[in-house]
Amino acid sequence: MFTKRIKLFNLLGFPIYIDLSWFIIVVLITWSLATNVFPGFYEGLSSGTYWWMGLAGALGLFVSILAHELGHSVVARHYEVPMRGITLFIFGGVAEMSREPPSAKAEFFVAIAGPIVSVAIAVVCYATFFLGEAAFATPIVGVLWYLGVINAVVVAFNMIPAFPLDGGRVLRSVLWHVNGSLRWATRITSSIGSGFGIMLILLGVFSFIGGNFIGGMWQFLIGMFLRGAAQMSYQQVLIRRALEGEFVERFMRADVVTVPPSTTVHQLVEDYIYKHHHKMFPVTENGRLLGCVTTREVQQVPRGEWDQRTVGEIMQQCADENTIRRDADAMQALSSMNRNGASRLMVVRDGQLEGILSLKDMLKFISLKVEVEEGDSGFAQASLVRGE
Ligand SMILES: [Zn+2]
């Protein structure tokens, strides 16, 4: 979802990040306000003033969005949902939750908190604009007017009941409360989310054909983003349910192909990687685990040196990224794989290799469990499978 994030600071205990894509939207909004919106509504100012107003409007919008996300985050923390932080990016902001809210009630209040903050900002800006129109200089009045309007637009868009938009979350909490099933509620609301995404994509295509290039492209991109997010959220719920109460032990394989450290890189490629089709192999000597070697390390070695260099020289040490304990939570193992782009983890105890955990095995299990217990065979593995 993000390209590259920079951490700005902590606010109320939440880390605040800015994604590089955010700068694109700041420039676009500043430009459109300075050349189009403000000159249209407030005639007769200098072009420098319009640019300052544009920049103030764009930054004001992002302060508003940050406040909106802080609204979600503070309420989520109240319900003890662990928060990863807030990121401002090309489509606005996200407050990332590490797991789903514990109850329908919690979900409702977490979801509604953001729009309530935006309504408050809209009211304050609009009231100040209305009461101060005579007292303040025109540029200030113009920016206040814009912030009042745009925050109202943010609320209106976010309250569309298309998951994962706030309105979709509110609807999900209501359905969850009524029916008792988070899965069912997520399924309905993410279908609406996905449908709404497709609608925006089509709208974008028609706008583009009609000559509105930037607007059309924008609708298209937001549509793609929402559709992807809706589908992913539903799968996340299915995966979490399938892996609930499961431990690494269940998926671990004890028969592991290991590589001695004296193996040359050439031998590793021919006799292990191309033969067993894995990207990672544990390196052992006399039953002792030394580390592991992956295709990534092989890529670093120039082809001419494949016969001289050995696995012992290029291998990685055992670390949290490539190992897991057999009594660890399966969900924890999956997120570690996702984070580190690893398709296999070594199961280790006291420096001894006990077995290997592969993403493939876990996904097969999830897919079967979803099919058997939820009667849903539409679970797409593709979006999850990294590597292997
Ligand atoms: Zn929100």
Tab-separated table of C-alpha atoms and ligand atoms in Angstrom:
chain	number	residue	atom	x	y	z
A	1	MET	CA	0.000	0.000	0.000
A	2	PHE	CA	2.844	2.383	0.844
A	3	THR	CA	5.923	3.208	-1.225
A	4	LYS	CA	8.373	4.574	1.320
A	5	ARG	CA	7.440	6.065	4.664
A	6	ILE	CA	9.266	8.644	6.744
A	7	LYS	CA	8.532	8.852	10.457
A	8	LEU	CA	7.757	12.433	11.459
A	9	PHE	CA	7.138	12.357	15.210
A	10	ASN	CA	4.959	10.849	17.925
A	11	LEU	CA	1.612	12.453	18.628
A	12	LEU	CA	-0.445	11.392	21.691
A	13	GLY	CA	1.763	8.306	21.759
A	14	PHE	CA	1.139	7.275	18.122
A	15	PRO	CA	3.958	7.306	15.565
A	16	ILE	CA	3.054	9.551	12.608
A	17	TYR	CA	4.431	8.651	9.177
A	18	ILE	CA	4.392	10.393	5.811
A	19	ASP	CA	4.532	8.237	2.712
A	20	LEU	CA	6.444	9.666	-0.253
A	21	SER	CA	3.251	9.436	-2.351
A	22	TRP	CA	1.773	12.085	-0.040
A	23	PHE	CA	3.918	14.794	-1.662
A	24	ILE	CA	2.228	14.122	-5.017
A	25	ILE	CA	-1.201	14.917	-3.615
A	26	VAL	CA	0.009	18.002	-1.706
A	27	VAL	CA	1.447	19.424	-4.944
A	28	LEU	CA	-1.726	18.521	-6.892
A	29	ILE	CA	-4.077	20.083	-4.341
A	30	THR	CA	-1.943	23.219	-3.920
A	31	TRP	CA	-1.795	23.613	-7.687
A	32	SER	CA	-5.520	23.114	-8.234
A	33	LEU	CA	-6.439	25.499	-5.374
A	34	ALA	CA	-3.982	28.189	-6.500
A	35	THR	CA	-4.789	28.132	-10.206
A	36	ASN	CA	-8.448	27.168	-10.209
A	37	VAL	CA	-10.484	27.199	-7.005
A	38	PHE	CA	-9.329	30.364	-5.199
A	39	PRO	CA	-9.045	32.609	-8.303
A	40	GLY	CA	-12.605	31.500	-9.177
A	41	PHE	CA	-14.126	32.385	-5.805
A	42	TYR	CA	-11.897	35.272	-4.695
A	43	GLU	CA	-11.051	37.477	-7.640
A	44	GLY	CA	-8.418	40.192	-7.785
A	45	LEU	CA	-5.628	38.795	-5.569
A	46	SER	CA	-2.026	38.440	-6.724
A	47	SER	CA	-0.874	35.090	-8.077
A	48	GLY	CA	1.637	34.790	-5.183
A	49	THR	CA	-1.234	35.116	-2.702
A	50	TYR	CA	-3.179	32.366	-4.510
A	51	TRP	CA	-0.183	30.041	-4.174
A	52	TRP	CA	0.154	30.757	-0.439
A	53	MET	CA	-3.584	30.164	-0.035
A	54	GLY	CA	-3.259	26.917	-1.999
A	55	LEU	CA	-0.426	25.658	0.168
A	56	ALA	CA	-2.237	26.659	3.377
A	57	GLY	CA	-5.379	24.897	2.140
A	58	ALA	CA	-3.485	21.692	1.243
A	59	LEU	CA	-1.597	21.586	4.552
A	60	GLY	CA	-4.777	22.476	6.473
A	61	LEU	CA	-6.510	19.547	4.783
A	62	PHE	CA	-3.768	17.190	5.926
A	63	VAL	CA	-3.801	18.507	9.480
A	64	SER	CA	-7.572	17.829	9.384
A	65	ILE	CA	-6.985	14.287	8.127
A	66	LEU	CA	-4.355	13.704	10.802
A	67	ALA	CA	-6.887	14.833	13.435
A	68	HIS	CA	-9.493	12.491	11.877
A	69	GLU	CA	-7.088	9.521	12.137
A	70	LEU	CA	-6.140	10.511	15.698
A	71	GLY	CA	-9.867	10.325	16.492
A	72	HIS	CA	-9.945	6.678	15.332
A	73	SER	CA	-6.658	5.900	17.112
A	74	VAL	CA	-7.539	7.338	20.518
A	75	VAL	CA	-10.845	5.456	20.645
A	76	ALA	CA	-9.163	2.252	19.401
A	77	ARG	CA	-6.605	2.535	22.190
A	78	HIS	CA	-9.446	2.983	24.659
A	79	TYR	CA	-10.717	-0.450	23.545
A	80	GLU	CA	-7.185	-1.875	23.826
A	81	VAL	CA	-6.712	-2.433	20.098
A	82	PRO	CA	-2.949	-2.230	19.453
A	83	MET	CA	-2.190	0.573	16.958
A	84	ARG	CA	0.762	0.596	14.564
A	85	GLY	CA	0.505	4.318	13.902
A	86	ILE	CA	-0.911	6.825	11.431
A	87	THR	CA	0.302	7.237	7.859
A	88	LEU	CA	-0.531	10.103	5.526
A	89	PHE	CA	-0.365	8.957	1.909
A	90	ILE	CA	-1.699	9.715	-1.558
A	91	PHE	CA	-5.335	8.809	-0.713
A	92	GLY	CA	-5.447	10.623	2.632
A	93	GLY	CA	-4.653	8.892	5.896
A	94	VAL	CA	-4.834	5.517	7.622
A	95	ALA	CA	-4.730	4.567	11.271
A	96	GLU	CA	-3.384	1.016	11.212
A	97	MET	CA	-4.838	-1.434	13.708
A	98	SER	CA	-2.922	-4.631	14.503
A	99	ARG	CA	-6.158	-6.576	14.894
A	100	GLU	CA	-9.922	-6.215	14.597
A	101	PRO	CA	-11.765	-4.358	17.380
A	102	PRO	CA	-12.874	-6.810	20.119
A	103	SER	CA	-16.631	-6.220	19.780
A	104	ALA	CA	-19.291	-4.701	17.531
A	105	LYS	CA	-19.643	-1.835	19.983
A	106	ALA	CA	-15.900	-1.102	19.906
A	107	GLU	CA	-15.898	-1.210	16.108
A	108	PHE	CA	-18.789	1.246	15.960
A	109	PHE	CA	-17.118	3.820	18.198
A	110	VAL	CA	-13.675	3.445	16.594
A	111	ALA	CA	-15.225	3.930	13.131
A	112	ILE	CA	-17.453	6.878	13.983
A	113	ALA	CA	-14.759	8.786	15.939
A	114	GLY	CA	-12.910	9.949	12.791
A	115	PRO	CA	-15.954	11.449	11.039
A	116	ILE	CA	-17.021	13.132	14.317
A	117	VAL	CA	-13.630	14.902	14.454
A	118	SER	CA	-14.029	15.974	10.793
A	119	VAL	CA	-17.551	17.292	11.431
A	120	ALA	CA	-16.199	19.315	14.371
A	121	ILE	CA	-13.412	20.804	12.224
A	122	ALA	CA	-15.879	21.610	9.421
A	123	VAL	CA	-18.214	23.375	11.850
A	124	VAL	CA	-15.421	25.392	13.498
A	125	CYS	CA	-13.902	26.443	10.141
A	126	TYR	CA	-17.234	27.302	8.593
A	127	ALA	CA	-18.419	29.235	11.662
A	128	THR	CA	-15.139	31.203	11.797
A	129	PHE	CA	-15.455	31.899	8.074
A	130	PHE	CA	-19.047	33.061	8.482
A	131	LEU	CA	-18.519	35.231	11.574
A	132	GLY	CA	-15.081	36.538	10.555
A	133	GLU	CA	-15.799	37.319	6.918
A	134	ALA	CA	-15.753	41.055	7.575
A	135	ALA	CA	-12.926	41.058	10.122
A	136	PHE	CA	-10.280	38.811	8.487
A	137	ALA	CA	-8.236	39.450	5.358
A	138	THR	CA	-9.622	37.795	2.219
A	139	PRO	CA	-6.931	35.061	1.921
A	140	ILE	CA	-7.639	33.830	5.473
A	141	VAL	CA	-11.380	33.849	4.839
A	142	GLY	CA	-10.823	31.884	1.608
A	143	VAL	CA	-8.751	29.168	3.298
A	144	LEU	CA	-11.269	28.838	6.171
A	145	TRP	CA	-14.092	28.478	3.668
A	146	TYR	CA	-12.165	25.782	1.787
A	147	LEU	CA	-11.354	23.835	4.988
A	148	GLY	CA	-15.013	23.990	6.078
A	149	VAL	CA	-16.177	22.627	2.719
A	150	ILE	CA	-13.455	20.006	2.273
A	151	ASN	CA	-13.941	18.541	5.761
A	152	ALA	CA	-17.644	18.193	5.008
A	153	VAL	CA	-16.677	16.394	1.771
A	154	VAL	CA	-14.301	14.104	3.719
A	155	VAL	CA	-17.184	13.158	6.041
A	156	ALA	CA	-19.631	12.595	3.177
A	157	PHE	CA	-17.206	10.366	1.252
A	158	ASN	CA	-16.068	8.404	4.296
A	159	MET	CA	-19.621	7.709	5.442
A	160	ILE	CA	-20.463	5.819	2.229
A	161	PRO	CA	-21.218	2.328	3.587
A	162	ALA	CA	-18.475	0.665	1.555
A	163	PHE	CA	-15.976	-1.247	3.699
A	164	PRO	CA	-13.166	-0.373	4.560
A	165	LEU	CA	-14.417	3.247	4.492
A	166	ASP	CA	-15.675	4.472	7.887
A	167	GLY	CA	-19.311	4.177	6.805
A	168	GLY	CA	-18.645	0.555	5.828
A	169	ARG	CA	-17.135	-0.086	9.243
A	170	VAL	CA	-20.159	1.457	10.944
A	171	LEU	CA	-22.449	-0.756	8.849
A	172	ARG	CA	-20.250	-3.783	9.625
A	173	SER	CA	-20.512	-3.102	13.356
A	174	VAL	CA	-24.312	-2.924	13.095
A	175	LEU	CA	-24.542	-6.173	11.081
A	176	TRP	CA	-22.058	-7.808	13.443
A	177	HIS	CA	-24.179	-6.729	16.428
A	178	VAL	CA	-27.404	-8.001	14.850
A	179	ASN	CA	-26.136	-11.286	13.435
A	180	GLY	CA	-23.248	-12.089	15.752
A	181	SER	CA	-20.918	-13.074	12.915
A	182	LEU	CA	-17.963	-10.847	12.105
A	183	ARG	CA	-17.205	-12.953	9.038
A	184	TRP	CA	-20.687	-12.537	7.589
A	185	ALA	CA	-20.750	-8.802	8.354
A	186	THR	CA	-17.326	-8.364	6.733
A	187	ARG	CA	-18.424	-10.369	3.722
A	188	ILE	CA	-21.473	-8.178	3.075
A	189	THR	CA	-19.765	-4.841	3.663
A	190	SER	CA	-16.603	-5.718	1.751
A	191	SER	CA	-18.775	-6.802	-1.212
A	192	ILE	CA	-20.352	-3.353	-1.122
A	193	GLY	CA	-16.832	-1.888	-0.843
A	194	SER	CA	-15.647	-3.909	-3.803
A	195	GLY	CA	-18.708	-2.926	-5.856
A	196	PHE	CA	-18.237	0.725	-4.995
A	197	GLY	CA	-14.589	0.425	-6.049
A	198	ILE	CA	-15.618	-0.987	-9.445
A	199	MET	CA	-18.141	1.830	-9.831
A	200	LEU	CA	-15.407	4.418	-9.225
A	201	ILE	CA	-13.115	2.651	-11.705
A	202	LEU	CA	-15.803	2.806	-14.418
A	203	LEU	CA	-16.628	6.403	-13.536
A	204	GLY	CA	-12.911	7.188	-13.854
A	205	VAL	CA	-12.727	5.579	-17.287
A	206	PHE	CA	-15.762	7.561	-18.531
A	207	SER	CA	-14.429	10.844	-17.084
A	208	PHE	CA	-11.101	10.176	-18.767
A	209	ILE	CA	-12.746	9.521	-22.136
A	210	GLY	CA	-14.846	12.656	-21.582
A	211	GLY	CA	-11.661	14.738	-21.320
A	212	ASN	CA	-11.367	15.091	-17.524
A	213	PHE	CA	-7.932	13.457	-17.346
A	214	ILE	CA	-6.789	14.215	-13.794
A	215	GLY	CA	-10.242	13.735	-12.230
A	216	GLY	CA	-10.766	10.520	-14.162
A	217	MET	CA	-7.389	9.096	-13.273
A	218	TRP	CA	-8.032	9.968	-9.661
A	219	GLN	CA	-11.387	8.184	-9.523
A	220	PHE	CA	-9.819	5.184	-11.234
A	221	LEU	CA	-6.951	4.983	-8.713
A	222	ILE	CA	-9.165	5.415	-5.653
A	223	GLY	CA	-11.500	2.753	-7.073
A	224	MET	CA	-8.611	0.323	-7.517
A	225	PHE	CA	-7.362	1.048	-4.020
A	226	LEU	CA	-10.769	0.587	-2.366
A	227	ARG	CA	-11.509	-2.600	-4.260
A	228	GLY	CA	-8.144	-4.108	-3.270
A	229	ALA	CA	-8.542	-3.022	0.354
A	230	ALA	CA	-12.077	-4.455	0.565
A	231	GLN	CA	-10.994	-7.846	-0.755
A	232	MET	CA	-7.918	-7.953	1.447
A	233	SER	CA	-9.883	-7.090	4.592
A	234	TYR	CA	-12.260	-9.976	4.011
A	235	GLN	CA	-9.395	-12.405	3.477
A	236	GLN	CA	-7.700	-11.128	6.620
A	237	VAL	CA	-10.793	-11.977	8.635
A	238	LEU	CA	-10.924	-15.475	7.099
A	239	ILE	CA	-7.225	-16.067	7.784
A	240	ARG	CA	-7.404	-14.848	11.373
A	241	ARG	CA	-10.380	-17.107	12.054
A	242	ALA	CA	-8.747	-20.102	10.379
A	243	LEU	CA	-5.515	-19.699	12.346
A	244	GLU	CA	-7.132	-18.888	15.687
A	245	GLY	CA	-5.764	-21.242	18.346
A	246	GLU	CA	-3.311	-22.904	15.937
A	247	PHE	CA	0.395	-23.181	16.666
A	248	VAL	CA	3.466	-23.551	14.478
A	249	GLU	CA	3.795	-27.179	15.613
A	250	ARG	CA	0.767	-28.149	13.565
A	251	PHE	CA	2.268	-27.043	10.235
A	252	MET	CA	5.901	-27.833	10.907
A	253	ARG	CA	7.700	-30.512	8.888
A	254	ALA	CA	10.459	-32.461	10.604
A	255	ASP	CA	12.071	-33.956	7.484
A	256	VAL	CA	14.281	-31.064	6.447
A	257	VAL	CA	16.836	-30.931	3.659
A	258	THR	CA	19.892	-29.203	5.132
A	259	VAL	CA	23.088	-27.964	3.502
A	260	PRO	CA	26.638	-28.467	4.896
A	261	PRO	CA	28.632	-25.201	5.079
A	262	SER	CA	31.383	-26.568	2.818
A	263	THR	CA	28.976	-26.808	-0.155
A	264	THR	CA	29.958	-24.482	-3.016
A	265	VAL	CA	27.438	-21.957	-4.315
A	266	HIS	CA	27.387	-23.864	-7.605
A	267	GLN	CA	26.463	-27.109	-5.805
A	268	LEU	CA	23.863	-25.277	-3.757
A	269	VAL	CA	22.136	-24.026	-6.909
A	270	GLU	CA	22.305	-27.319	-8.839
A	271	ASP	CA	21.791	-29.898	-6.081
A	272	TYR	CA	19.508	-28.048	-3.705
A	273	ILE	CA	17.684	-25.016	-5.130
A	274	TYR	CA	16.918	-26.474	-8.587
A	275	LYS	CA	16.255	-29.942	-7.156
A	276	HIS	CA	14.024	-29.165	-4.160
A	277	HIS	CA	12.606	-25.834	-5.396
A	278	HIS	CA	12.990	-23.943	-2.132
A	279	LYS	CA	14.325	-20.448	-1.674
A	280	MET	CA	15.797	-21.048	1.760
A	281	PHE	CA	17.835	-23.918	3.224
A	282	PRO	CA	19.098	-24.356	6.789
A	283	VAL	CA	22.867	-24.778	7.051
A	284	THR	CA	23.952	-27.494	9.521
A	285	GLU	CA	27.171	-29.235	10.520
A	286	ASN	CA	27.121	-32.476	12.560
A	287	GLY	CA	23.511	-31.801	13.509
A	288	ARG	CA	24.325	-28.265	14.707
A	289	LEU	CA	22.378	-25.369	13.131
A	290	LEU	CA	24.709	-22.631	11.861
A	291	GLY	CA	22.305	-20.368	9.952
A	292	CYS	CA	20.511	-20.410	6.633
A	293	VAL	CA	21.145	-19.559	3.022
A	294	THR	CA	18.594	-18.082	0.603
A	295	THR	CA	18.446	-17.272	-3.103
A	296	ARG	CA	19.036	-13.655	-2.097
A	297	GLU	CA	22.604	-14.431	-0.943
A	298	VAL	CA	23.235	-16.439	-4.125
A	299	GLN	CA	22.294	-13.394	-6.230
A	300	GLN	CA	25.027	-11.384	-4.494
A	301	VAL	CA	27.778	-13.754	-5.676
A	302	PRO	CA	29.047	-13.115	-9.254
A	303	ARG	CA	28.582	-16.188	-11.421
A	304	GLY	CA	32.327	-16.579	-11.994
A	305	GLU	CA	32.847	-17.143	-8.252
A	306	TRP	CA	30.186	-19.843	-7.814
A	307	ASP	CA	32.791	-22.632	-7.724
A	308	GLN	CA	35.095	-20.901	-5.224
A	309	ARG	CA	32.664	-19.434	-2.687
A	310	THR	CA	31.006	-21.715	-0.117
A	311	VAL	CA	27.655	-21.644	1.627
A	312	GLY	CA	29.463	-21.158	4.959
A	313	GLU	CA	30.821	-17.814	3.686
A	314	ILE	CA	27.571	-16.350	2.396
A	315	MET	CA	24.990	-17.736	4.859
A	316	GLN	CA	22.829	-15.609	7.191
A	317	GLN	CA	22.895	-15.958	10.964
A	318	CYS	CA	19.799	-17.265	12.738
A	319	ALA	CA	17.625	-14.296	13.696
A	320	ASP	CA	14.015	-13.382	14.401
A	321	GLU	CA	13.411	-12.927	10.658
A	322	ASN	CA	14.233	-16.525	9.717
A	323	THR	CA	13.363	-18.552	12.824
A	324	ILE	CA	10.296	-19.309	14.924
A	325	ARG	CA	9.504	-21.453	17.957
A	326	ARG	CA	7.230	-24.498	17.691
A	327	ASP	CA	4.887	-23.149	20.380
A	328	ALA	CA	4.518	-19.763	18.625
A	329	ASP	CA	1.151	-18.593	17.386
A	330	ALA	CA	0.525	-19.484	13.718
A	331	MET	CA	-0.774	-15.955	13.014
A	332	GLN	CA	2.472	-14.523	14.412
A	333	ALA	CA	4.468	-16.782	12.064
A	334	LEU	CA	2.390	-15.656	9.087
A	335	SER	CA	2.860	-11.965	9.815
A	336	SER	CA	6.600	-12.507	10.295
A	337	MET	CA	6.768	-14.189	6.855
A	338	ASN	CA	4.777	-11.366	5.327
A	339	ARG	CA	6.932	-8.681	6.901
A	340	ASN	CA	10.231	-10.267	5.900
A	341	GLY	CA	9.175	-11.656	2.522
A	342	ALA	CA	10.161	-15.160	3.683
A	343	SER	CA	8.346	-18.230	2.399
A	344	ARG	CA	9.934	-20.610	4.938
A	345	LEU	CA	10.993	-20.252	8.564
A	346	MET	CA	13.287	-22.543	10.560
A	347	VAL	CA	11.661	-23.956	13.692
A	348	VAL	CA	14.357	-23.709	16.341
A	349	ARG	CA	14.742	-24.574	20.024
A	350	ASP	CA	17.922	-23.931	22.020
A	351	GLY	CA	19.913	-23.496	18.823
A	352	GLN	CA	18.694	-26.864	17.479
A	353	LEU	CA	16.751	-27.199	14.224
A	354	GLU	CA	13.447	-28.950	14.945
A	355	GLY	CA	11.812	-28.563	11.562
A	356	ILE	CA	10.672	-26.160	8.899
A	357	LEU	CA	7.518	-24.090	8.514
A	358	SER	CA	6.432	-23.233	4.989
A	359	LEU	CA	3.981	-20.606	3.804
A	360	LYS	CA	2.646	-23.057	1.239
A	361	ASP	CA	1.572	-25.539	3.922
A	362	MET	CA	-0.102	-22.835	5.988
A	363	LEU	CA	-1.995	-21.441	3.004
A	364	LYS	CA	-3.186	-24.906	2.017
A	365	PHE	CA	-4.495	-25.398	5.535
A	366	ILE	CA	-6.215	-21.984	5.609
A	367	SER	CA	-7.802	-22.587	2.227
A	368	LEU	CA	-9.125	-26.029	3.279
A	369	LYS	CA	-10.368	-24.813	6.636
A	370	VAL	CA	-12.214	-21.908	5.041
A	371	GLU	CA	-13.793	-24.254	2.518
A	372	VAL	CA	-14.838	-26.874	5.104
A	373	GLU	CA	-15.938	-24.614	7.949
A	374	GLU	CA	-17.136	-21.481	6.194
A	375	GLY	CA	-18.401	-23.067	2.979
A	376	ASP	CA	-16.454	-20.473	1.037
A	377	SER	CA	-14.195	-21.744	-1.715
A	378	GLY	CA	-13.637	-18.284	-3.139
A	379	PHE	CA	-10.623	-17.757	-0.941
A	380	ALA	CA	-7.932	-16.423	-3.248
A	381	GLN	CA	-4.441	-17.441	-2.227
A	382	ALA	CA	-2.755	-15.404	-4.884
A	383	SER	CA	-2.778	-12.080	-3.064
A	384	LEU	CA	-1.007	-13.621	-0.090
A	385	VAL	CA	1.577	-15.795	-1.701
A	386	ARG	CA	4.914	-14.116	-1.695
A	387	GLY	CA	7.968	-15.895	-2.879
A	388	GLU	CA	7.478	-19.623	-3.345
B	1	ZN	ZN	-11.779	7.539	9.009
